[in-house]
Each structure stands twice: as structure tokens, then as C-alpha cells.
PDB file of C-alpha atoms in Angstrom:
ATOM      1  CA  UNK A   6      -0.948  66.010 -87.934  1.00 71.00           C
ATOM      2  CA  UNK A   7      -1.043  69.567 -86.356  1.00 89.00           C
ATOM      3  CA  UNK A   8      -3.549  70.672 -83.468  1.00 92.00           C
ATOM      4  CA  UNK A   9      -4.256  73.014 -81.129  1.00 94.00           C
ATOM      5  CA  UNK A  10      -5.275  73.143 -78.479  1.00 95.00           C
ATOM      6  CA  UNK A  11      -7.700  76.208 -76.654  1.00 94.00           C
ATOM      7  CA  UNK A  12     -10.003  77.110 -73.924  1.00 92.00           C
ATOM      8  CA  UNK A  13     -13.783  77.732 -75.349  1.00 86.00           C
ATOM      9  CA  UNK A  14     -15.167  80.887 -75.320  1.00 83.00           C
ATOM     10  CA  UNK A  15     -18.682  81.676 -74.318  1.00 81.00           C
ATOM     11  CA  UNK A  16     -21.220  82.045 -77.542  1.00 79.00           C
ATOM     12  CA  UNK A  17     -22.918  85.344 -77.812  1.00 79.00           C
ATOM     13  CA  UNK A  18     -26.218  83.948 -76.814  1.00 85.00           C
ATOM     14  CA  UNK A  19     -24.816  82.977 -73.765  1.00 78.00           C
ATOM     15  CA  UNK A  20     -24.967  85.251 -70.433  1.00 80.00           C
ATOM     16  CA  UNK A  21     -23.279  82.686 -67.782  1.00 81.00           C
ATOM     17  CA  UNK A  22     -19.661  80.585 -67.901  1.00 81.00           C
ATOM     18  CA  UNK A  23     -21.233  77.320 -68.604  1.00 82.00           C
ATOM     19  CA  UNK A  24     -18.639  75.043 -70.887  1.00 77.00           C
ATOM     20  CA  UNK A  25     -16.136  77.558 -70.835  1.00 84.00           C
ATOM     21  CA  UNK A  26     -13.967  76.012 -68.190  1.00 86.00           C
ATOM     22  CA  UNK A  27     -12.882  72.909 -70.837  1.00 92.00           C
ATOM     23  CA  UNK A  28     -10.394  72.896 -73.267  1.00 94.00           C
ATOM     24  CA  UNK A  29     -10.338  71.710 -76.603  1.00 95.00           C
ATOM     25  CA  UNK A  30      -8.023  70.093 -78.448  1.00 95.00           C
ATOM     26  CA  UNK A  31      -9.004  69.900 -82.314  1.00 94.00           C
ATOM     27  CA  UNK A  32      -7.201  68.640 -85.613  1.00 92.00           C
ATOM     28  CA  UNK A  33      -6.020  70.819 -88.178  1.00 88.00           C
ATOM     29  CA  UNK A  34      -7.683  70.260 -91.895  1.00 86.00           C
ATOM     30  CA  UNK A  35      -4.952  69.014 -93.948  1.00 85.00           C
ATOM     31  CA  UNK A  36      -6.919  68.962 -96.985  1.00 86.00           C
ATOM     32  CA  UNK A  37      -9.012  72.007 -98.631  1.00 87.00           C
ATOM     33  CA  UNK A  38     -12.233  72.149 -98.615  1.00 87.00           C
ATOM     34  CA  UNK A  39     -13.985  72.130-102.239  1.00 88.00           C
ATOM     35  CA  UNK A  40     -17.374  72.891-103.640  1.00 90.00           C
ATOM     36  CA  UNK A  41     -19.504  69.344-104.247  1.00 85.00           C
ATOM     37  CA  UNK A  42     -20.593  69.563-108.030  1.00 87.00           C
ATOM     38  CA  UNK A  43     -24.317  68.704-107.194  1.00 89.00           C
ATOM     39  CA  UNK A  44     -25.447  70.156-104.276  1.00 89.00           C
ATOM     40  CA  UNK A  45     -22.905  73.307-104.020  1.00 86.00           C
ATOM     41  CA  UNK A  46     -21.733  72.304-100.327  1.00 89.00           C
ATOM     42  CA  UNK A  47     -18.387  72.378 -98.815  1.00 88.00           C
ATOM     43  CA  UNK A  48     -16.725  69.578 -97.888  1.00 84.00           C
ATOM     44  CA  UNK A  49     -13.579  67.165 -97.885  1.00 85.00           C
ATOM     45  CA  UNK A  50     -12.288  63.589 -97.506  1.00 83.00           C
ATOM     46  CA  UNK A  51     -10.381  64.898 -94.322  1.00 84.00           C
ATOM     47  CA  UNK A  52     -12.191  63.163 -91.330  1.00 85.00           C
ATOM     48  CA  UNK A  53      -9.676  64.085 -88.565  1.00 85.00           C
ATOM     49  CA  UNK A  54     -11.291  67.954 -88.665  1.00 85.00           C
ATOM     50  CA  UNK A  55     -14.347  66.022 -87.429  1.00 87.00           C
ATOM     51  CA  UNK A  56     -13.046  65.321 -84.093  1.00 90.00           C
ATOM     52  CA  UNK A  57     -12.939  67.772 -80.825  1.00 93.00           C
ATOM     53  CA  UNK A  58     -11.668  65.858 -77.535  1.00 94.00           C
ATOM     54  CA  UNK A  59     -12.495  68.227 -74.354  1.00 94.00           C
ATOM     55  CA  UNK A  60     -10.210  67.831 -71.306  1.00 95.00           C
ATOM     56  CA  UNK A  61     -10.780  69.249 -68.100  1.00 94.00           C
ATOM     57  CA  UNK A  62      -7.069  70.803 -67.906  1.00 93.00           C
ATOM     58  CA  UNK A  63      -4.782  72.013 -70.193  1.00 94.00           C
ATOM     59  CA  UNK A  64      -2.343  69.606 -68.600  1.00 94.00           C
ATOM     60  CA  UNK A  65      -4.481  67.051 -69.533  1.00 95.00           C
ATOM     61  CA  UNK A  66      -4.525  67.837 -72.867  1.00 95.00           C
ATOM     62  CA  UNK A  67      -0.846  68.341 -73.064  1.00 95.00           C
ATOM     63  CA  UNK A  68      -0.796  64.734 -71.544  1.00 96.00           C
ATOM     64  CA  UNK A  69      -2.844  63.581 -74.195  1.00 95.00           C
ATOM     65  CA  UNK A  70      -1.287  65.108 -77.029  1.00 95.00           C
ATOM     66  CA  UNK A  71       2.154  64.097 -75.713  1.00 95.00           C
ATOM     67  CA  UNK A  72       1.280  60.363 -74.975  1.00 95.00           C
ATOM     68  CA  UNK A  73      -0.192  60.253 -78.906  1.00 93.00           C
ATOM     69  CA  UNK A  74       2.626  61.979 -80.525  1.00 93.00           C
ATOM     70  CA  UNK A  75       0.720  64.780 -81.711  1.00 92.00           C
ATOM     71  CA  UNK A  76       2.460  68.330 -82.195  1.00 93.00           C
ATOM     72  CA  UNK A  77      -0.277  70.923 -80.782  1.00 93.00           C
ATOM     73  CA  UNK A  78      -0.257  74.641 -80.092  1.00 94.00           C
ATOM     74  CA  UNK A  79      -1.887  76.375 -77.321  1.00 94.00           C
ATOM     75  CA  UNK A  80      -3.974  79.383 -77.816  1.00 93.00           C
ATOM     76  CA  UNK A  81      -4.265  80.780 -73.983  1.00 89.00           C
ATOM     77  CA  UNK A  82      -7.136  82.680 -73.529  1.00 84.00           C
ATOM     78  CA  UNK A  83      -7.147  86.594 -72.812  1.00 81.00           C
ATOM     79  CA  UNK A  84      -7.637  87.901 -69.786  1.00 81.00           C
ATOM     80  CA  UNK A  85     -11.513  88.904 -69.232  1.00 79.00           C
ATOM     81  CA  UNK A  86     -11.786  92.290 -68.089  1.00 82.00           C
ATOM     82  CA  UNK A  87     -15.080  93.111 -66.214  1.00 81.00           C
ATOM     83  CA  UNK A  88     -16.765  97.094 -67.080  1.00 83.00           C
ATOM     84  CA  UNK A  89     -17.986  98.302 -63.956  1.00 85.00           C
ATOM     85  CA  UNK A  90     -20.714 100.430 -64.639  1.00 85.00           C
ATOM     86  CA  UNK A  91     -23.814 101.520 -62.953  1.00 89.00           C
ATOM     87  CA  UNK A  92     -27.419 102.163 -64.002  1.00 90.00           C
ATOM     88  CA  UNK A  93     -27.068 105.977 -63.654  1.00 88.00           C
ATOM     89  CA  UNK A  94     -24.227 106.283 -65.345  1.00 86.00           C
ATOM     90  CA  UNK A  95     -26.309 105.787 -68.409  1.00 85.00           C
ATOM     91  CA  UNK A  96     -28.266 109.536 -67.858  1.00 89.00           C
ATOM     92  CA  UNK A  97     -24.968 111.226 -67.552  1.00 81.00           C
TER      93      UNK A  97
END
């Protein structure tokens, strides 16, 4: 069963770096989701999209998913770029 394996991103109500210092290693669905005919929901029988493991390194992840014999990808995360910018630039 594919995974991959990433670095969480900070949420967009978020201002500080809290969390985003784990990675995640997370199951791919190997089933498609359908429509339940009572309630309209989404859902499947797959329970492996169910489960996140966070490591503190991606080398421990890679350890992980290497030990278990599970194929993963990594997803590295982009470079964050800072915008300096003053107060009074805002007037210009």
C-alpha cells in the first residue's frame, strides 16, 4: 500500500510554527470514495486512509516505512521565503 510521507504546513488560522516541525506519514485510499444512499455522505470501507503516524524526522519516518515494507514518497517542503516590509511602506 502506497504512502507518503510530508512535513505539515501551518493552517491559515495559525500565526506561529507550532506542529509544523513533524512529519507525516499517511496511507493512500485504495478504494473510492462513494455517496451513502441514506444520508448523502462520503465514505469507504478503506480504513488504512484513517491513519496519520507523526515522526519527529524524516529519517524516522523513512526508518519506519522501511522496517514495515511500505513504499512511500516524500513531498519536501518549499522553501519559506520571508517579505520584508515595513509599516511605511504601506503610504507609498
Amino acid at each position: 500500500m502506497p504512502a507518503r510521507i510530508y512535513q505539515r504546513s501551518k493552517n491559515a488560522m495559525q500565526s506561529g510554527k507550532a506542529g509544523t516541525d513533524t512529519w507525516m506519514l499517511e496511507f493512500a485510499p485504495s478504494e473510492a470514495r462513494k455517496a451513502d444512499p441514506l444520508m448523502g455522505w462520503a465514505g469507504s470501507g478503506d480504513t488504512q486512509t484513517q491513519v496519520k503516524l507523526s515522526f519527529p524526522t524524516l529519517d524516522a519516518a523513512k526508518a519506519y516505512a522501511d522496517k514495515n515494507g511500505i513504499e512511500c514518497t516524500v513531498f519536501n517542503t518549499p522553501p519559506k521565503t520571508l517579505k520584508i516590509q515595513a509599516y511605511a511602506d504601506n503610504f507609498r
